[in-house]
CSV table of C-alpha atoms in Angstrom, one decimal:
chain,number,residue,atom,x,y,z
A,1,MET,CA,0.0,0.0,0.0
A,2,ARG,CA,1.3,3.4,-0.9
A,3,LEU,CA,-0.2,5.1,2.1
A,4,THR,CA,2.2,7.7,3.5
A,5,THR,CA,-0.2,10.2,5.2
A,6,PRO,CA,-1.7,9.3,8.6
A,7,ALA,CA,-5.3,10.1,9.3
A,8,HIS,CA,-5.8,13.6,10.7
A,9,ALA,CA,-7.3,14.2,14.2
A,10,GLY,CA,-10.4,16.1,13.4
A,11,TRP,CA,-12.2,19.4,12.8
A,12,SER,CA,-11.3,22.5,14.7
A,13,ALA,CA,-13.6,24.9,12.9
A,14,GLY,CA,-16.8,25.0,10.9
A,15,PRO,CA,-17.3,25.0,7.1
A,16,ALA,CA,-15.5,27.7,5.0
A,17,GLU,CA,-17.4,30.0,2.7
A,18,GLU,CA,-14.4,31.0,0.6
A,19,LEU,CA,-11.8,29.1,-1.4
A,20,THR,CA,-8.4,30.3,-0.3
A,21,ARG,CA,-5.0,28.7,0.1
A,22,ALA,CA,-5.7,28.5,3.8
A,23,SER,CA,-9.1,27.0,3.5
A,24,LEU,CA,-7.8,24.3,1.1
A,25,HIS,CA,-5.0,23.5,3.5
A,26,GLN,CA,-7.5,23.2,6.3
A,27,LEU,CA,-9.7,20.9,4.2
A,28,PHE,CA,-6.8,18.7,3.0
A,29,THR,CA,-5.7,18.2,6.6
A,30,ASN,CA,-9.2,17.6,8.0
A,31,GLN,CA,-9.4,20.8,10.1
A,32,ILE,CA,-12.7,21.8,8.6
A,33,PRO,CA,-15.6,19.7,7.2
A,34,PHE,CA,-16.1,21.3,3.8
A,35,ILE,CA,-15.8,24.4,1.7
A,36,ARG,CA,-19.1,25.8,0.3
A,37,LEU,CA,-19.2,28.2,-2.6
A,38,ARG,CA,-22.8,29.3,-2.7
A,39,ASN,CA,-22.8,31.2,-6.0
A,40,PHE,CA,-20.3,29.2,-8.1
A,41,ALA,CA,-22.7,29.0,-11.1
A,42,SER,CA,-26.0,30.6,-12.0
A,43,VAL,CA,-29.2,28.5,-12.1
A,44,ALA,CA,-29.4,29.2,-15.9
A,45,GLU,CA,-25.8,27.8,-16.4
A,46,CYS,CA,-26.8,24.7,-14.4
A,47,GLU,CA,-29.9,24.1,-16.4
A,48,GLN,CA,-28.1,24.5,-19.7
A,49,LEU,CA,-25.5,21.9,-18.6
A,50,VAL,CA,-28.2,19.5,-17.6
A,51,LYS,CA,-29.9,20.0,-21.0
A,52,GLN,CA,-26.7,19.3,-22.9
A,53,ALA,CA,-25.9,16.3,-20.8
A,54,GLY,CA,-29.3,14.9,-21.6
A,55,ARG,CA,-28.3,14.6,-25.3
A,56,TYR,CA,-26.0,11.8,-24.3
A,57,GLY,CA,-27.9,10.0,-21.5
A,58,PHE,CA,-26.8,8.4,-18.3
A,59,SER,CA,-25.6,4.9,-17.5
A,60,PRO,CA,-25.1,3.1,-14.2
A,61,TYR,CA,-21.9,2.4,-12.4
A,62,ARG,CA,-20.8,-1.2,-12.8
A,63,GLY,CA,-21.6,-3.3,-9.7
A,64,VAL,CA,-22.8,-0.5,-7.5
A,65,GLU,CA,-26.0,-0.7,-5.4
A,66,PRO,CA,-28.0,1.5,-4.8
A,67,GLN,CA,-27.8,2.4,-8.5
A,68,ILE,CA,-25.9,5.6,-9.4
A,69,ASN,CA,-26.1,6.9,-12.9
A,70,LYS,CA,-23.5,9.0,-14.6
A,71,ILE,CA,-21.9,10.3,-17.8
A,72,GLY,CA,-18.1,9.6,-17.9
A,73,ILE,CA,-15.7,6.9,-16.6
A,74,THR,CA,-14.0,6.3,-13.3
A,75,VAL,CA,-10.9,4.6,-12.0
A,76,PHE,CA,-13.2,2.9,-9.4
A,77,GLU,CA,-14.8,0.9,-12.2
A,78,TYR,CA,-11.8,0.2,-14.3
A,79,ASN,CA,-9.7,-0.9,-11.3
A,80,ARG,CA,-11.5,-4.2,-11.7
A,81,LEU,CA,-11.0,-4.2,-15.5
A,82,SER,CA,-7.7,-2.7,-16.6
A,83,GLN,CA,-5.8,0.6,-16.7
A,84,GLU,CA,-5.2,0.2,-20.4
A,85,ARG,CA,-8.9,0.0,-21.1
A,86,TYR,CA,-9.5,3.1,-18.9
A,87,PHE,CA,-7.0,5.2,-20.8
A,88,SER,CA,-8.3,3.9,-24.1
A,89,ASP,CA,-11.8,5.0,-23.2
A,90,ALA,CA,-10.7,8.2,-21.5
A,91,ALA,CA,-10.1,10.1,-24.8
A,92,ALA,CA,-13.7,9.5,-26.1
A,93,ALA,CA,-15.2,10.2,-22.7
A,94,THR,CA,-13.3,13.5,-22.5
A,95,THR,CA,-14.4,14.5,-26.0
A,96,GLN,CA,-18.0,13.8,-25.0
A,97,LEU,CA,-17.7,15.8,-21.8
A,98,GLN,CA,-16.0,18.7,-23.6
A,99,ASP,CA,-18.9,18.9,-26.0
A,100,ILE,CA,-21.3,19.2,-23.1
A,101,PHE,CA,-19.2,22.0,-21.6
A,102,ASP,CA,-18.7,23.8,-24.9
A,103,ASN,CA,-22.5,24.1,-25.2
A,104,SER,CA,-23.0,25.2,-21.6
A,105,PHE,CA,-20.0,26.2,-19.4
A,106,ASP,CA,-16.9,24.5,-18.1
A,107,PRO,CA,-17.0,24.1,-14.3
A,108,ILE,CA,-13.7,22.3,-14.2
A,109,GLU,CA,-11.9,25.2,-15.8
A,110,ARG,CA,-13.7,27.7,-13.5
A,111,LEU,CA,-12.7,25.7,-10.4
A,112,MET,CA,-9.1,25.2,-11.5
A,113,GLY,CA,-8.9,29.0,-12.1
A,114,GLN,CA,-10.1,29.7,-8.6
A,115,ILE,CA,-7.6,27.2,-7.1
A,116,GLN,CA,-4.8,28.8,-9.1
A,117,HIS,CA,-6.0,32.3,-8.0
A,118,ALA,CA,-5.6,31.0,-4.4
A,119,GLY,CA,-2.0,30.2,-5.1
A,120,MET,CA,-2.0,26.5,-6.0
A,121,HIS,CA,-1.4,24.7,-9.2
A,122,ALA,CA,-4.3,22.7,-10.7
A,123,ILE,CA,-4.1,20.3,-13.6
A,124,VAL,CA,-5.7,17.0,-14.8
A,125,ALA,CA,-3.7,14.0,-13.6
A,126,ARG,CA,-1.5,12.1,-16.0
A,127,ARG,CA,0.0,8.7,-16.1
A,128,GLY,CA,3.7,8.1,-16.4
A,129,ASN,CA,3.7,8.2,-20.3
A,130,GLY,CA,1.8,11.5,-20.3
A,131,GLN,CA,-1.7,10.3,-21.0
A,132,PRO,CA,-4.3,12.3,-19.2
A,133,TYR,CA,-6.8,10.8,-16.8
A,134,TYR,CA,-10.5,11.5,-17.4
A,135,ALA,CA,-11.9,14.2,-15.1
A,136,GLY,CA,-15.5,15.3,-14.6
A,137,LEU,CA,-18.5,13.1,-14.1
A,138,VAL,CA,-22.0,14.3,-14.7
A,139,ARG,CA,-23.8,12.2,-12.1
A,140,ARG,CA,-27.3,11.5,-10.7
A,141,ILE,CA,-27.5,10.2,-7.1
A,142,GLU,CA,-31.2,9.8,-6.4
A,143,ASN,CA,-31.2,6.4,-4.6
A,144,GLY,CA,-28.6,7.5,-2.1
A,145,THR,CA,-25.3,5.8,-1.4
A,146,LEU,CA,-23.8,3.5,1.2
A,147,LEU,CA,-21.4,4.8,3.8
A,148,HIS,CA,-18.0,4.9,2.0
A,149,ILE,CA,-14.8,6.7,1.4
A,150,ASP,CA,-12.9,7.7,-1.8
A,151,PHE,CA,-9.2,7.6,-1.3
A,152,ALA,CA,-6.9,6.4,-4.1
A,153,PRO,CA,-4.0,5.3,-1.9
A,154,ALA,CA,-6.3,2.8,-0.3
A,155,GLU,CA,-8.5,1.8,-3.2
A,156,GLN,CA,-6.5,2.2,-6.5
A,157,GLN,CA,-3.0,1.3,-5.3
A,158,GLU,CA,-1.6,0.4,-8.7
A,159,TRP,CA,-2.6,3.8,-10.4
A,160,GLU,CA,-0.5,6.9,-10.5
A,161,VAL,CA,-3.1,8.8,-8.5
A,162,ALA,CA,-2.4,6.6,-5.5
A,163,GLY,CA,0.7,8.8,-5.1
A,164,ILE,CA,-1.4,11.7,-3.8
A,165,THR,CA,-1.2,12.5,-0.1
A,166,HIS,CA,-4.7,13.9,0.5
A,167,GLN,CA,-7.9,13.6,-1.5
A,168,LEU,CA,-11.0,15.8,-1.9
A,169,ALA,CA,-14.1,15.8,-4.1
A,170,TRP,CA,-15.9,18.7,-5.5
A,171,ASN,CA,-19.6,18.6,-6.4
A,172,LEU,CA,-21.4,21.4,-8.4
A,173,TYR,CA,-25.1,20.9,-7.8
A,174,LEU,CA,-27.1,21.4,-10.9
A,175,ARG,CA,-30.5,20.1,-9.8
A,176,THR,CA,-31.5,19.2,-6.2
A,177,SER,CA,-34.4,18.6,-3.9
A,178,GLU,CA,-35.7,21.2,-1.5
A,179,ASP,CA,-35.3,19.1,1.5
A,180,GLN,CA,-34.0,15.6,0.6
A,181,GLY,CA,-30.7,14.1,-0.8
A,182,LYS,CA,-28.5,15.5,2.0
A,183,THR,CA,-24.8,14.7,2.2
A,184,HIS,CA,-23.5,13.5,5.5
A,185,ILE,CA,-19.8,13.6,6.5
A,186,TYR,CA,-18.2,12.1,9.5
A,187,ASN,CA,-15.3,13.5,11.5
A,188,ARG,CA,-13.6,10.1,11.0
A,189,GLN,CA,-10.9,9.4,8.5
A,190,TRP,CA,-10.3,6.0,7.0
A,191,THR,CA,-7.3,3.9,8.3
A,192,PRO,CA,-6.1,0.5,7.0
A,193,GLN,CA,-7.6,-1.2,10.1
A,194,ASP,CA,-11.1,-0.1,9.0
A,195,ASP,CA,-11.1,-2.6,6.1
A,196,VAL,CA,-12.6,-5.2,8.5
A,197,PHE,CA,-15.8,-3.1,8.2
A,198,ARG,CA,-15.8,-3.2,4.4
A,199,ASP,CA,-19.1,-4.6,3.1
A,200,GLY,CA,-19.4,-5.3,-0.6
A,201,THR,CA,-17.8,-3.4,-3.5
A,202,TYR,CA,-17.5,0.0,-1.9
A,203,GLY,CA,-19.6,0.3,1.3
A,204,TYR,CA,-18.7,0.1,5.0
A,205,ASP,CA,-20.7,-1.2,7.9
A,206,PRO,CA,-22.0,1.9,9.7
A,207,GLN,CA,-20.3,0.7,12.9
A,208,VAL,CA,-17.1,2.1,11.6
A,209,ALA,CA,-18.3,5.6,12.3
A,210,ALA,CA,-20.6,4.9,15.2
A,211,GLY,CA,-20.6,7.7,17.8
A,212,CYS,CA,-18.4,10.0,15.7
A,213,GLN,CA,-19.3,13.7,15.1
A,214,GLN,CA,-21.0,14.3,11.8
A,215,ILE,CA,-22.2,17.2,9.7
A,216,SER,CA,-24.8,17.4,6.9
A,217,PHE,CA,-25.6,19.9,4.2
A,218,GLN,CA,-28.6,20.4,1.9
A,219,PRO,CA,-27.2,21.4,-1.5
A,220,ARG,CA,-28.8,24.0,-3.7
A,221,PRO,CA,-28.5,24.5,-7.5
A,222,GLY,CA,-25.4,26.6,-8.3
A,223,GLU,CA,-23.5,25.7,-5.2
A,224,LEU,CA,-20.2,24.0,-5.2
A,225,VAL,CA,-19.1,22.0,-2.2
A,226,ILE,CA,-15.6,20.5,-1.6
A,227,PHE,CA,-15.0,17.9,1.1
A,228,ASN,CA,-12.3,15.4,2.2
A,229,THR,CA,-13.3,12.0,0.9
A,230,ARG,CA,-11.0,10.1,3.2
A,231,ASN,CA,-13.7,10.9,5.7
A,232,PHE,CA,-16.6,8.5,5.8
A,233,HIS,CA,-19.6,9.9,4.1
A,234,TYR,CA,-23.0,9.0,2.5
A,235,VAL,CA,-25.9,10.6,0.6
A,236,ASP,CA,-29.5,10.3,1.4
A,237,PRO,CA,-32.0,9.2,-1.2
A,238,THR,CA,-34.4,11.7,-2.8
A,239,PRO,CA,-37.5,11.3,-5.0
A,240,ASP,CA,-36.4,14.4,-7.0
A,241,GLU,CA,-33.6,14.9,-9.5
A,242,ARG,CA,-30.2,15.3,-8.0
A,243,VAL,CA,-27.7,16.1,-10.7
A,244,THR,CA,-24.1,17.1,-10.1
A,245,VAL,CA,-20.7,17.6,-11.8
A,246,THR,CA,-17.9,16.1,-9.8
A,247,SER,CA,-14.3,14.8,-9.7
A,248,ALA,CA,-11.6,14.0,-7.3
A,249,ILE,CA,-8.9,16.5,-6.3
A,250,GLY,CA,-5.6,15.1,-5.1
A,251,ARG,CA,-2.8,16.9,-3.4
A,252,ILE,CA,0.7,15.9,-4.5
A,253,SER,CA,2.7,18.7,-2.8
A,254,ASP,CA,2.0,21.9,-0.8
A,255,ASP,CA,1.5,23.7,-4.1
A,256,GLU,CA,0.2,21.1,-6.6
A,257,THR,CA,-3.2,19.5,-7.1
A,258,VAL,CA,-4.5,17.1,-9.7
A,259,PHE,CA,-8.0,16.3,-10.9
A,260,TRP,CA,-9.4,12.9,-12.1
A,261,SER,CA,-12.4,10.7,-12.0
């Protein structure tokens, strides 16, 4: 296992409302639960992106229950297939995503720009031969998720992205429910000993976080939320549409971040 960063103790402050070098450092090191950018995109921009994504249609993750639908590919799925197939499929998936963005707006470019404005470098991750990873799922989570983590050093150990030291995810919310589909984050980071609680393809027994502090948020269209996905987390089901754009952000040094899906 390429795990070199120990779990961090826990939150010492509440959520941040601005993306700065300081707030990113706090989030990477689990000092705060999330960063919430309330007006990252307009409702009109969000609706146009959903409309353009609808031209392609959504497909389910392989082997994931409850079902989650998405446009794009993930290392999570291809970890059970092959890296070569992932990178072979990444080019076409990136072309498709760029067409959606070209006819709406590009939230990845916008977020990378804000990270760079905060004083950190942000690029799409690449493998050793220079091939870029795919970055940017359009995703629908309406059936909820299991309690889980997303942390490449634990879950994708043979991939270049396993070399990151800390991992976040960003979600731009395009369509949401008024009062359902909340995200819940525990003040509890994964350690290798927690794998005894692993249950199925990606979920964990809730006992792994029993008694731990947690925080929840109800997303609104146009908001972008970033949180540390080494922390155990889950999403509630909703009867309404819940559409996001998302990817992972990994830290490879104090000044460098990489994006991938």
